[in-house]
């Protein structure tokens, strides 16, 4: 048995057809998906869909089976919503997208000719569930999106997409919806933008969408996060809308009225992907050369620092003194954060940077002292 997955990963990385659906279907840029967190009643679904009909939305979303954190919350109306969504498609021409979490959801979605299926954050964390969904979808030509897992694990996210790819599903996309944290932050789910940026760098052919609603958890900050996603070259946005958000059966605080949503979409700045004029291109080339030189200096300086750190480790080893010297560490971080301000650098950033540098120094010293 060969458990080496690398060749499949390479194939998926180089497969340009993966994101072809987005160009072929001509759904607009940014691709805009909207609709309620949950389908509640036939009337609610149709009201929202008709209010969205003349917006830039081309795909209508609705949760039919809702994975909830605690039992007793509204868990979705289930399969009876699927004919309502078929009506939405017939009356508005919008494509339909729903979340699936197991093989039986897939079966029902296929029976009702749902256009797009997405795997939710709570399902992406579970390889067994994703595999079951992939098997149920085997060789269909559905569009499938994989939301990032709840935890900030890029490999787990990629693994979910690979399971679908290996099952022959070739119209794929991913949705960044932020990551769960224990402490409360200004987000419901921390965006940790570096993770979708890394995803895009590794799989440039897979369309990357952003779900600002589940990142923000409240409607006031959705516009800012949506703009940031566009500035990071995400291909589309999924934003929850409801005709009467405060009365929604789930995620009431983060849903927008369709007309408010439309205003936000119209205000978003769509910037060009690259520089086009010669003068800017030349100027950029010069500045980038300067950056390259500076980066080289940065590395040389770090390398010099690590060499000193190793010398110190030898002294610690000889004298049998502990690697971590808390007083000294406090002194270093204190000095650096003080300099940060004078150097025009963000204190938080300098803090993070030196913690990393210190961790690396400890790693080197630990090795020298113990090997
Ligand atoms: C949703 O989109 O309604 C949803 C449940 O999202 P997530 O899987 O991102 O929590
Ligand atoms: Mn929701």
mmCIF file of C-alpha atoms and ligand atoms in Angstrom:
data_model
loop_
_atom_site.group_PDB
_atom_site.id
_atom_site.type_symbol
_atom_site.label_atom_id
_atom_site.label_comp_id
_atom_site.label_asym_id
_atom_site.label_seq_id
_atom_site.Cartn_x
_atom_site.Cartn_y
_atom_site.Cartn_z
ATOM 1 C CA UNK A 1 0.000 0.000 0.000
ATOM 2 C CA UNK A 2 1.362 3.404 -0.886
ATOM 3 C CA UNK A 3 0.178 6.183 1.394
ATOM 4 C CA UNK A 4 2.118 8.876 -0.429
ATOM 5 C CA UNK A 5 -0.371 11.615 -1.319
ATOM 6 C CA UNK A 6 2.055 14.071 -2.821
ATOM 7 C CA UNK A 7 1.347 13.255 -6.473
ATOM 8 C CA UNK A 8 -2.400 13.912 -6.041
ATOM 9 C CA UNK A 9 -1.607 17.232 -4.366
ATOM 10 C CA UNK A 10 0.614 18.195 -7.290
ATOM 11 C CA UNK A 11 -2.105 17.224 -9.753
ATOM 12 C CA UNK A 12 -4.642 19.365 -7.899
ATOM 13 C CA UNK A 13 -2.174 22.240 -7.704
ATOM 14 C CA UNK A 14 -1.602 22.246 -11.442
ATOM 15 C CA UNK A 15 -5.162 21.498 -12.554
ATOM 16 C CA UNK A 16 -6.394 24.669 -14.220
ATOM 17 C CA UNK A 17 -9.846 23.142 -14.802
ATOM 18 C CA UNK A 18 -10.635 23.282 -11.083
ATOM 19 C CA UNK A 19 -11.689 26.925 -11.159
ATOM 20 C CA UNK A 20 -12.892 26.971 -14.734
ATOM 21 C CA UNK A 21 -16.545 26.890 -13.585
ATOM 22 C CA UNK A 22 -16.145 30.424 -12.305
ATOM 23 C CA UNK A 23 -15.094 31.814 -15.682
ATOM 24 C CA UNK A 24 -17.421 29.584 -17.711
ATOM 25 C CA UNK A 25 -20.545 30.468 -15.744
ATOM 26 C CA UNK A 26 -19.871 34.175 -16.060
ATOM 27 C CA UNK A 27 -21.264 34.938 -12.625
ATOM 28 C CA UNK A 28 -19.592 38.326 -12.229
ATOM 29 C CA UNK A 29 -16.667 39.659 -10.223
ATOM 30 C CA UNK A 30 -16.713 39.533 -7.302
ATOM 31 C CA UNK A 31 -18.856 36.418 -7.301
ATOM 32 C CA UNK A 32 -21.629 37.325 -4.869
ATOM 33 C CA UNK A 33 -23.586 34.753 -2.908
ATOM 34 C CA UNK A 34 -26.356 35.853 -0.606
ATOM 35 C CA UNK A 35 -29.410 34.625 1.253
ATOM 36 C CA UNK A 36 -30.484 33.709 4.766
ATOM 37 C CA UNK A 37 -28.453 31.828 7.331
ATOM 38 C CA UNK A 38 -31.359 29.366 7.505
ATOM 39 C CA UNK A 39 -34.370 28.598 5.373
ATOM 40 C CA UNK A 40 -37.245 29.153 7.835
ATOM 41 C CA UNK A 41 -40.479 29.170 5.845
ATOM 42 C CA UNK A 42 -41.378 29.078 2.166
ATOM 43 C CA UNK A 43 -42.562 32.677 2.378
ATOM 44 C CA UNK A 44 -39.349 33.872 4.070
ATOM 45 C CA UNK A 45 -37.139 32.186 1.475
ATOM 46 C CA UNK A 46 -39.112 33.588 -1.459
ATOM 47 C CA UNK A 47 -39.346 37.098 0.016
ATOM 48 C CA UNK A 48 -35.582 37.300 0.458
ATOM 49 C CA UNK A 49 -34.885 35.790 -2.960
ATOM 50 C CA UNK A 50 -37.171 38.299 -4.705
ATOM 51 C CA UNK A 51 -35.542 41.183 -2.814
ATOM 52 C CA UNK A 52 -32.155 39.918 -3.993
ATOM 53 C CA UNK A 53 -33.221 39.254 -7.546
ATOM 54 C CA UNK A 54 -32.043 42.584 -8.931
ATOM 55 C CA UNK A 55 -28.896 42.842 -6.828
ATOM 56 C CA UNK A 56 -25.470 41.647 -7.947
ATOM 57 C CA UNK A 57 -26.121 38.303 -6.289
ATOM 58 C CA UNK A 58 -26.045 35.412 -8.709
ATOM 59 C CA UNK A 59 -26.253 32.589 -6.177
ATOM 60 C CA UNK A 60 -28.827 32.170 -3.409
ATOM 61 C CA UNK A 61 -27.615 30.516 -0.213
ATOM 62 C CA UNK A 62 -29.724 29.002 2.572
ATOM 63 C CA UNK A 63 -28.962 26.617 5.413
ATOM 64 C CA UNK A 64 -31.325 23.672 5.463
ATOM 65 C CA UNK A 65 -29.574 21.486 8.053
ATOM 66 C CA UNK A 66 -27.904 23.675 10.668
ATOM 67 C CA UNK A 67 -25.018 22.320 12.732
ATOM 68 C CA UNK A 68 -25.489 24.069 16.076
ATOM 69 C CA UNK A 69 -23.090 24.302 18.979
ATOM 70 C CA UNK A 70 -25.650 23.345 21.637
ATOM 71 C CA UNK A 71 -28.688 21.077 21.357
ATOM 72 C CA UNK A 72 -32.025 22.784 21.580
ATOM 73 C CA UNK A 73 -31.160 25.572 19.125
ATOM 74 C CA UNK A 74 -32.990 25.731 15.810
ATOM 75 C CA UNK A 75 -31.453 22.969 13.701
ATOM 76 C CA UNK A 76 -32.929 23.814 10.321
ATOM 77 C CA UNK A 77 -36.197 22.756 8.703
ATOM 78 C CA UNK A 78 -34.547 19.973 6.706
ATOM 79 C CA UNK A 79 -35.528 18.439 3.396
ATOM 80 C CA UNK A 80 -38.873 20.229 3.140
ATOM 81 C CA UNK A 81 -36.961 23.440 2.305
ATOM 82 C CA UNK A 82 -35.529 21.944 -0.886
ATOM 83 C CA UNK A 83 -38.718 22.434 -2.978
ATOM 84 C CA UNK A 84 -38.843 26.060 -1.700
ATOM 85 C CA UNK A 85 -35.330 26.553 -3.068
ATOM 86 C CA UNK A 86 -36.341 24.990 -6.374
ATOM 87 C CA UNK A 87 -39.085 27.623 -6.517
ATOM 88 C CA UNK A 88 -36.507 30.353 -5.844
ATOM 89 C CA UNK A 89 -34.489 29.131 -8.804
ATOM 90 C CA UNK A 90 -37.514 28.982 -11.072
ATOM 91 C CA UNK A 91 -38.863 32.406 -10.121
ATOM 92 C CA UNK A 92 -35.615 34.380 -9.862
ATOM 93 C CA UNK A 93 -33.056 32.518 -11.976
ATOM 94 C CA UNK A 94 -30.626 32.536 -9.065
ATOM 95 C CA UNK A 95 -28.481 29.421 -8.646
ATOM 96 C CA UNK A 96 -28.965 27.574 -5.356
ATOM 97 C CA UNK A 97 -26.305 26.712 -2.774
ATOM 98 C CA UNK A 98 -26.807 24.743 0.458
ATOM 99 C CA UNK A 99 -24.647 23.216 3.164
ATOM 100 C CA UNK A 100 -24.300 19.430 3.350
ATOM 101 C CA UNK A 101 -22.854 17.586 6.319
ATOM 102 C CA UNK A 102 -23.338 13.905 5.472
ATOM 103 C CA UNK A 103 -24.125 11.464 2.644
ATOM 104 C CA UNK A 104 -27.876 11.601 3.182
ATOM 105 C CA UNK A 105 -27.851 15.407 2.780
ATOM 106 C CA UNK A 106 -25.954 14.930 -0.483
ATOM 107 C CA UNK A 107 -28.475 12.376 -1.714
ATOM 108 C CA UNK A 108 -31.391 14.729 -1.028
ATOM 109 C CA UNK A 109 -29.561 17.696 -2.595
ATOM 110 C CA UNK A 110 -28.879 15.658 -5.747
ATOM 111 C CA UNK A 111 -32.520 14.532 -5.908
ATOM 112 C CA UNK A 112 -33.632 18.165 -5.774
ATOM 113 C CA UNK A 113 -31.068 19.334 -8.312
ATOM 114 C CA UNK A 114 -29.342 21.819 -6.015
ATOM 115 C CA UNK A 115 -26.604 23.563 -8.019
ATOM 116 C CA UNK A 116 -23.885 24.064 -5.440
ATOM 117 C CA UNK A 117 -23.074 22.268 -2.197
ATOM 118 C CA UNK A 118 -20.771 23.514 0.499
ATOM 119 C CA UNK A 119 -19.137 21.731 3.389
ATOM 120 C CA UNK A 120 -19.417 23.740 6.614
ATOM 121 C CA UNK A 121 -16.621 24.561 9.044
ATOM 122 C CA UNK A 122 -17.818 22.014 11.600
ATOM 123 C CA UNK A 123 -17.759 19.269 8.979
ATOM 124 C CA UNK A 124 -14.391 20.109 7.380
ATOM 125 C CA UNK A 125 -12.753 19.253 10.716
ATOM 126 C CA UNK A 126 -13.912 15.636 10.351
ATOM 127 C CA UNK A 127 -12.149 13.644 7.615
ATOM 128 C CA UNK A 128 -14.642 10.757 7.942
ATOM 129 C CA UNK A 129 -17.570 13.078 7.258
ATOM 130 C CA UNK A 130 -15.789 14.774 4.345
ATOM 131 C CA UNK A 131 -14.901 11.382 2.842
ATOM 132 C CA UNK A 132 -18.521 10.237 3.164
ATOM 133 C CA UNK A 133 -19.653 13.384 1.331
ATOM 134 C CA UNK A 134 -16.969 12.937 -1.341
ATOM 135 C CA UNK A 135 -18.038 9.315 -1.900
ATOM 136 C CA UNK A 136 -21.696 10.308 -2.177
ATOM 137 C CA UNK A 137 -20.773 12.928 -4.776
ATOM 138 C CA UNK A 138 -18.416 10.670 -6.743
ATOM 139 C CA UNK A 139 -18.227 11.644 -10.404
ATOM 140 C CA UNK A 140 -21.144 14.087 -10.316
ATOM 141 C CA UNK A 141 -20.439 17.451 -11.913
ATOM 142 C CA UNK A 142 -21.632 19.509 -8.941
ATOM 143 C CA UNK A 143 -19.815 22.618 -7.791
ATOM 144 C CA UNK A 144 -18.543 22.019 -4.257
ATOM 145 C CA UNK A 145 -17.058 24.547 -1.845
ATOM 146 C CA UNK A 146 -15.133 23.660 1.284
ATOM 147 C CA UNK A 147 -15.228 26.065 4.197
ATOM 148 C CA UNK A 148 -12.123 26.295 6.345
ATOM 149 C CA UNK A 149 -12.193 24.062 9.444
ATOM 150 C CA UNK A 150 -13.083 25.690 12.794
ATOM 151 C CA UNK A 151 -9.447 25.420 13.897
ATOM 152 C CA UNK A 152 -6.614 27.209 12.080
ATOM 153 C CA UNK A 153 -5.262 24.140 10.298
ATOM 154 C CA UNK A 154 -4.369 24.741 6.665
ATOM 155 C CA UNK A 155 -3.495 21.087 6.014
ATOM 156 C CA UNK A 156 -6.892 19.911 7.253
ATOM 157 C CA UNK A 157 -8.576 22.409 4.934
ATOM 158 C CA UNK A 158 -6.469 21.251 1.978
ATOM 159 C CA UNK A 159 -7.144 17.613 2.935
ATOM 160 C CA UNK A 160 -10.891 18.230 2.686
ATOM 161 C CA UNK A 161 -10.516 19.635 -0.823
ATOM 162 C CA UNK A 162 -8.258 16.730 -1.829
ATOM 163 C CA UNK A 163 -10.853 14.169 -0.752
ATOM 164 C CA UNK A 164 -13.357 15.745 -3.160
ATOM 165 C CA UNK A 165 -10.787 16.062 -5.928
ATOM 166 C CA UNK A 166 -9.859 12.408 -5.604
ATOM 167 C CA UNK A 167 -13.548 11.486 -5.842
ATOM 168 C CA UNK A 168 -13.571 13.083 -9.288
ATOM 169 C CA UNK A 169 -15.218 16.389 -8.366
ATOM 170 C CA UNK A 170 -13.505 18.947 -10.528
ATOM 171 C CA UNK A 171 -15.525 22.122 -9.914
ATOM 172 C CA UNK A 172 -14.149 23.246 -6.600
ATOM 173 C CA UNK A 173 -13.893 26.339 -4.462
ATOM 174 C CA UNK A 174 -13.019 27.219 -0.874
ATOM 175 C CA UNK A 175 -14.605 29.617 1.587
ATOM 176 C CA UNK A 176 -12.689 31.453 4.279
ATOM 177 C CA UNK A 177 -15.004 31.996 7.275
ATOM 178 C CA UNK A 178 -12.505 32.615 10.055
ATOM 179 C CA UNK A 179 -11.356 30.470 12.974
ATOM 180 C CA UNK A 180 -12.832 29.778 16.357
ATOM 181 C CA UNK A 181 -11.014 31.067 19.468
ATOM 182 C CA UNK A 182 -11.630 30.599 23.176
ATOM 183 C CA UNK A 183 -11.213 34.226 24.161
ATOM 184 C CA UNK A 184 -13.607 36.859 22.861
ATOM 185 C CA UNK A 185 -12.210 39.151 20.197
ATOM 186 C CA UNK A 186 -13.812 41.791 18.017
ATOM 187 C CA UNK A 187 -14.594 38.976 15.561
ATOM 188 C CA UNK A 188 -16.906 36.012 16.006
ATOM 189 C CA UNK A 189 -14.286 33.972 14.165
ATOM 190 C CA UNK A 190 -10.767 35.366 13.805
ATOM 191 C CA UNK A 191 -9.857 35.867 10.151
ATOM 192 C CA UNK A 192 -6.157 34.928 10.466
ATOM 193 C CA UNK A 193 -5.680 36.204 6.914
ATOM 194 C CA UNK A 194 -2.318 34.503 6.473
ATOM 195 C CA UNK A 195 -4.080 31.125 6.215
ATOM 196 C CA UNK A 196 -6.225 31.937 3.143
ATOM 197 C CA UNK A 197 -3.229 33.802 1.673
ATOM 198 C CA UNK A 198 -1.150 30.619 2.075
ATOM 199 C CA UNK A 199 -3.976 28.557 0.580
ATOM 200 C CA UNK A 200 -4.069 30.813 -2.470
ATOM 201 C CA UNK A 201 -0.314 30.715 -2.891
ATOM 202 C CA UNK A 202 -0.378 26.906 -2.925
ATOM 203 C CA UNK A 203 -3.548 26.427 -4.956
ATOM 204 C CA UNK A 204 -3.908 29.465 -7.222
ATOM 205 C CA UNK A 205 -6.412 27.660 -9.479
ATOM 206 C CA UNK A 206 -8.965 27.076 -6.714
ATOM 207 C CA UNK A 207 -11.392 30.010 -6.377
ATOM 208 C CA UNK A 208 -11.187 31.553 -2.919
ATOM 209 C CA UNK A 209 -14.332 33.113 -1.474
ATOM 210 C CA UNK A 210 -14.805 34.971 1.801
ATOM 211 C CA UNK A 211 -17.718 34.758 4.228
ATOM 212 C CA UNK A 212 -17.542 38.043 6.170
ATOM 213 C CA UNK A 213 -20.819 37.273 7.983
ATOM 214 C CA UNK A 214 -19.398 34.386 10.003
ATOM 215 C CA UNK A 215 -16.079 36.173 10.518
ATOM 216 C CA UNK A 216 -17.741 39.293 11.943
ATOM 217 C CA UNK A 217 -20.766 37.908 13.761
ATOM 218 C CA UNK A 218 -22.296 41.378 13.617
ATOM 219 C CA UNK A 219 -23.517 43.296 10.617
ATOM 220 C CA UNK A 220 -21.647 46.567 11.362
ATOM 221 C CA UNK A 221 -18.190 45.286 10.407
ATOM 222 C CA UNK A 222 -19.075 43.191 7.371
ATOM 223 C CA UNK A 223 -18.249 45.884 4.814
ATOM 224 C CA UNK A 224 -14.709 46.393 6.116
ATOM 225 C CA UNK A 225 -13.940 42.669 6.077
ATOM 226 C CA UNK A 226 -15.483 42.252 2.610
ATOM 227 C CA UNK A 227 -13.289 45.074 1.293
ATOM 228 C CA UNK A 228 -10.218 43.502 2.821
ATOM 229 C CA UNK A 229 -11.036 40.187 1.136
ATOM 230 C CA UNK A 230 -11.280 41.925 -2.245
ATOM 231 C CA UNK A 231 -7.993 43.711 -1.613
ATOM 232 C CA UNK A 232 -6.434 40.303 -0.977
ATOM 233 C CA UNK A 233 -7.788 39.152 -4.361
ATOM 234 C CA UNK A 234 -10.485 36.820 -3.117
ATOM 235 C CA UNK A 235 -12.767 35.887 -6.011
ATOM 236 C CA UNK A 236 -16.075 36.231 -4.225
ATOM 237 C CA UNK A 237 -18.156 36.933 -1.128
ATOM 238 C CA UNK A 238 -20.849 34.997 0.688
ATOM 239 C CA UNK A 239 -22.954 37.322 2.834
ATOM 240 C CA UNK A 240 -26.056 36.414 4.845
ATOM 241 C CA UNK A 241 -29.230 38.402 4.221
ATOM 242 C CA UNK A 242 -32.711 38.298 5.697
ATOM 243 C CA UNK A 243 -35.772 40.495 5.060
ATOM 244 C CA UNK A 244 -36.196 40.879 8.821
ATOM 245 C CA UNK A 245 -32.752 40.181 10.321
ATOM 246 C CA UNK A 246 -33.635 40.762 13.971
ATOM 247 C CA UNK A 247 -36.317 38.100 13.749
ATOM 248 C CA UNK A 248 -34.103 35.510 12.054
ATOM 249 C CA UNK A 249 -34.168 32.039 13.610
ATOM 250 C CA UNK A 250 -30.356 31.842 13.527
ATOM 251 C CA UNK A 251 -27.474 34.347 13.321
ATOM 252 C CA UNK A 252 -29.802 37.352 13.742
ATOM 253 C CA UNK A 253 -27.033 39.836 14.577
ATOM 254 C CA UNK A 254 -24.993 39.256 11.457
ATOM 255 C CA UNK A 255 -27.647 39.230 8.761
ATOM 256 C CA UNK A 256 -28.245 42.256 6.555
ATOM 257 C CA UNK A 257 -31.408 43.416 4.866
ATOM 258 C CA UNK A 258 -31.105 42.771 1.113
ATOM 259 C CA UNK A 259 -31.115 46.517 0.338
ATOM 260 C CA UNK A 260 -28.366 47.231 2.917
ATOM 261 C CA UNK A 261 -26.371 44.360 1.472
ATOM 262 C CA UNK A 262 -26.784 45.776 -2.005
ATOM 263 C CA UNK A 263 -25.526 49.190 -0.872
ATOM 264 C CA UNK A 264 -22.434 47.564 0.623
ATOM 265 C CA UNK A 265 -21.725 45.616 -2.556
ATOM 266 C CA UNK A 266 -22.056 48.810 -4.604
ATOM 267 C CA UNK A 267 -19.664 50.679 -2.312
ATOM 268 C CA UNK A 268 -16.946 48.004 -2.416
ATOM 269 C CA UNK A 269 -13.925 49.088 -4.399
ATOM 270 C CA UNK A 270 -12.867 46.604 -7.014
ATOM 271 C CA UNK A 271 -9.215 47.342 -7.687
ATOM 272 C CA UNK A 272 -7.231 46.112 -10.650
ATOM 273 C CA UNK A 273 -5.143 43.009 -10.064
ATOM 274 C CA UNK A 274 -1.903 44.375 -11.452
ATOM 275 C CA UNK A 275 -0.226 47.651 -12.408
ATOM 276 C CA UNK A 276 -0.789 48.585 -16.017
ATOM 277 C CA UNK A 277 1.127 51.832 -16.719
ATOM 278 C CA UNK A 278 4.859 51.752 -17.510
ATOM 279 C CA UNK A 279 5.796 54.494 -15.055
ATOM 280 C CA UNK A 280 4.317 52.677 -12.050
ATOM 281 C CA UNK A 281 5.846 49.398 -13.170
ATOM 282 C CA UNK A 282 9.317 51.029 -13.307
ATOM 283 C CA UNK A 283 8.883 52.724 -9.947
ATOM 284 C CA UNK A 284 7.710 49.488 -8.410
ATOM 285 C CA UNK A 285 10.700 47.611 -9.789
ATOM 286 C CA UNK A 286 13.077 50.077 -8.108
ATOM 287 C CA UNK A 287 11.285 49.915 -4.778
ATOM 288 C CA UNK A 288 11.163 46.126 -4.903
ATOM 289 C CA UNK A 289 14.899 46.001 -5.511
ATOM 290 C CA UNK A 290 15.330 48.108 -2.371
ATOM 291 C CA UNK A 291 13.101 45.667 -0.493
ATOM 292 C CA UNK A 292 15.191 42.750 -1.723
ATOM 293 C CA UNK A 293 18.386 44.380 -0.448
ATOM 294 C CA UNK A 294 16.765 45.185 2.886
ATOM 295 C CA UNK A 295 15.431 41.635 3.289
ATOM 296 C CA UNK A 296 18.924 40.324 2.676
ATOM 297 C CA UNK A 297 20.289 42.606 5.401
ATOM 298 C CA UNK A 298 17.510 41.450 7.737
ATOM 299 C CA UNK A 299 18.521 37.835 7.234
ATOM 300 C CA UNK A 300 22.209 38.585 7.663
ATOM 301 C CA UNK A 301 21.448 40.405 10.922
ATOM 302 C CA UNK A 302 19.293 37.529 12.178
ATOM 303 C CA UNK A 303 22.002 35.077 11.284
ATOM 304 C CA UNK A 304 24.547 37.143 13.222
ATOM 305 C CA UNK A 305 22.192 37.199 16.218
ATOM 306 C CA UNK A 306 21.773 33.412 16.172
ATOM 307 C CA UNK A 307 25.532 32.912 16.097
ATOM 308 C CA UNK A 308 25.859 34.979 19.293
ATOM 309 C CA UNK A 309 22.968 33.028 20.817
ATOM 310 C CA UNK A 310 24.866 29.793 20.149
ATOM 311 C CA UNK A 311 27.989 31.168 21.847
ATOM 312 C CA UNK A 312 25.895 32.006 24.897
ATOM 313 C CA UNK A 313 24.478 28.464 24.849
ATOM 314 C CA UNK A 314 27.993 27.033 25.166
ATOM 315 C CA UNK A 315 28.603 29.157 28.266
ATOM 316 C CA UNK A 316 25.265 28.051 29.759
ATOM 317 C CA UNK A 317 26.132 24.425 29.063
ATOM 318 C CA UNK A 318 29.548 24.705 30.629
ATOM 319 C CA UNK A 319 28.218 26.369 33.760
ATOM 320 C CA UNK A 320 25.047 24.241 33.858
ATOM 321 C CA UNK A 321 22.747 27.272 33.799
ATOM 322 C CA UNK A 322 19.107 27.198 32.584
ATOM 323 C CA UNK A 323 18.393 28.197 28.972
ATOM 324 C CA UNK A 324 15.550 30.585 29.784
ATOM 325 C CA UNK A 325 16.684 33.647 31.670
ATOM 326 C CA UNK A 326 13.442 35.443 32.416
ATOM 327 C CA UNK A 327 15.019 38.660 33.688
ATOM 328 C CA UNK A 328 17.155 39.015 30.567
ATOM 329 C CA UNK A 329 14.185 38.208 28.316
ATOM 330 C CA UNK A 330 12.076 40.898 29.999
ATOM 331 C CA UNK A 331 14.921 43.338 29.483
ATOM 332 C CA UNK A 332 15.181 42.495 25.754
ATOM 333 C CA UNK A 333 11.460 42.724 25.022
ATOM 334 C CA UNK A 334 11.190 45.892 27.146
ATOM 335 C CA UNK A 335 13.985 47.612 25.219
ATOM 336 C CA UNK A 336 12.699 46.550 21.833
ATOM 337 C CA UNK A 337 9.134 47.701 22.420
ATOM 338 C CA UNK A 338 10.522 51.042 23.585
ATOM 339 C CA UNK A 339 12.595 51.389 20.414
ATOM 340 C CA UNK A 340 9.630 50.313 18.307
ATOM 341 C CA UNK A 341 7.852 53.594 18.754
ATOM 342 C CA UNK A 342 10.923 55.675 17.945
ATOM 343 C CA UNK A 343 11.504 53.530 14.849
ATOM 344 C CA UNK A 344 7.949 54.159 13.659
ATOM 345 C CA UNK A 345 7.003 50.508 14.120
ATOM 346 C CA UNK A 346 3.882 49.096 15.686
ATOM 347 C CA UNK A 347 4.581 47.964 19.264
ATOM 348 C CA UNK A 348 2.387 44.871 18.937
ATOM 349 C CA UNK A 349 4.230 43.854 15.800
ATOM 350 C CA UNK A 350 7.655 44.254 17.425
ATOM 351 C CA UNK A 351 6.387 42.266 20.384
ATOM 352 C CA UNK A 352 5.273 39.403 18.150
ATOM 353 C CA UNK A 353 8.465 39.527 16.116
ATOM 354 C CA UNK A 354 10.791 39.349 19.110
ATOM 355 C CA UNK A 355 8.777 36.578 20.725
ATOM 356 C CA UNK A 356 9.379 34.559 17.559
ATOM 357 C CA UNK A 357 13.072 35.438 17.524
ATOM 358 C CA UNK A 358 13.349 34.496 21.178
ATOM 359 C CA UNK A 359 11.587 31.167 20.588
ATOM 360 C CA UNK A 360 14.047 30.376 17.836
ATOM 361 C CA UNK A 361 16.982 31.348 20.081
ATOM 362 C CA UNK A 362 15.676 29.024 22.797
ATOM 363 C CA UNK A 363 15.355 26.221 20.260
ATOM 364 C CA UNK A 364 18.997 26.616 19.233
ATOM 365 C CA UNK A 365 20.212 26.819 22.820
ATOM 366 C CA UNK A 366 18.128 23.837 23.915
ATOM 367 C CA UNK A 367 19.722 21.798 21.157
ATOM 368 C CA UNK A 368 23.255 22.796 22.102
ATOM 369 C CA UNK A 369 22.712 22.288 25.838
ATOM 370 C CA UNK A 370 21.002 18.893 25.512
ATOM 371 C CA UNK A 371 22.544 17.196 22.486
HETATM 372 C C1 LIG B 1 -23.404 28.922 7.445
HETATM 373 O O1 LIG B 1 -22.850 29.316 6.412
HETATM 374 O O2 LIG B 1 -24.584 29.155 7.716
HETATM 375 C C2 LIG B 1 -22.597 28.199 8.430
HETATM 376 C C3 LIG B 1 -23.143 27.367 9.310
HETATM 377 O O3 LIG B 1 -21.324 28.511 8.355
HETATM 378 P P1 LIG B 1 -20.019 27.880 9.028
HETATM 379 O O4 LIG B 1 -19.938 26.466 8.565
HETATM 380 O O5 LIG B 1 -18.974 28.756 8.418
HETATM 381 O O6 LIG B 1 -20.150 28.044 10.499
HETATM 382 MN MN1 LIG B 2 -25.142 31.506 9.662
#
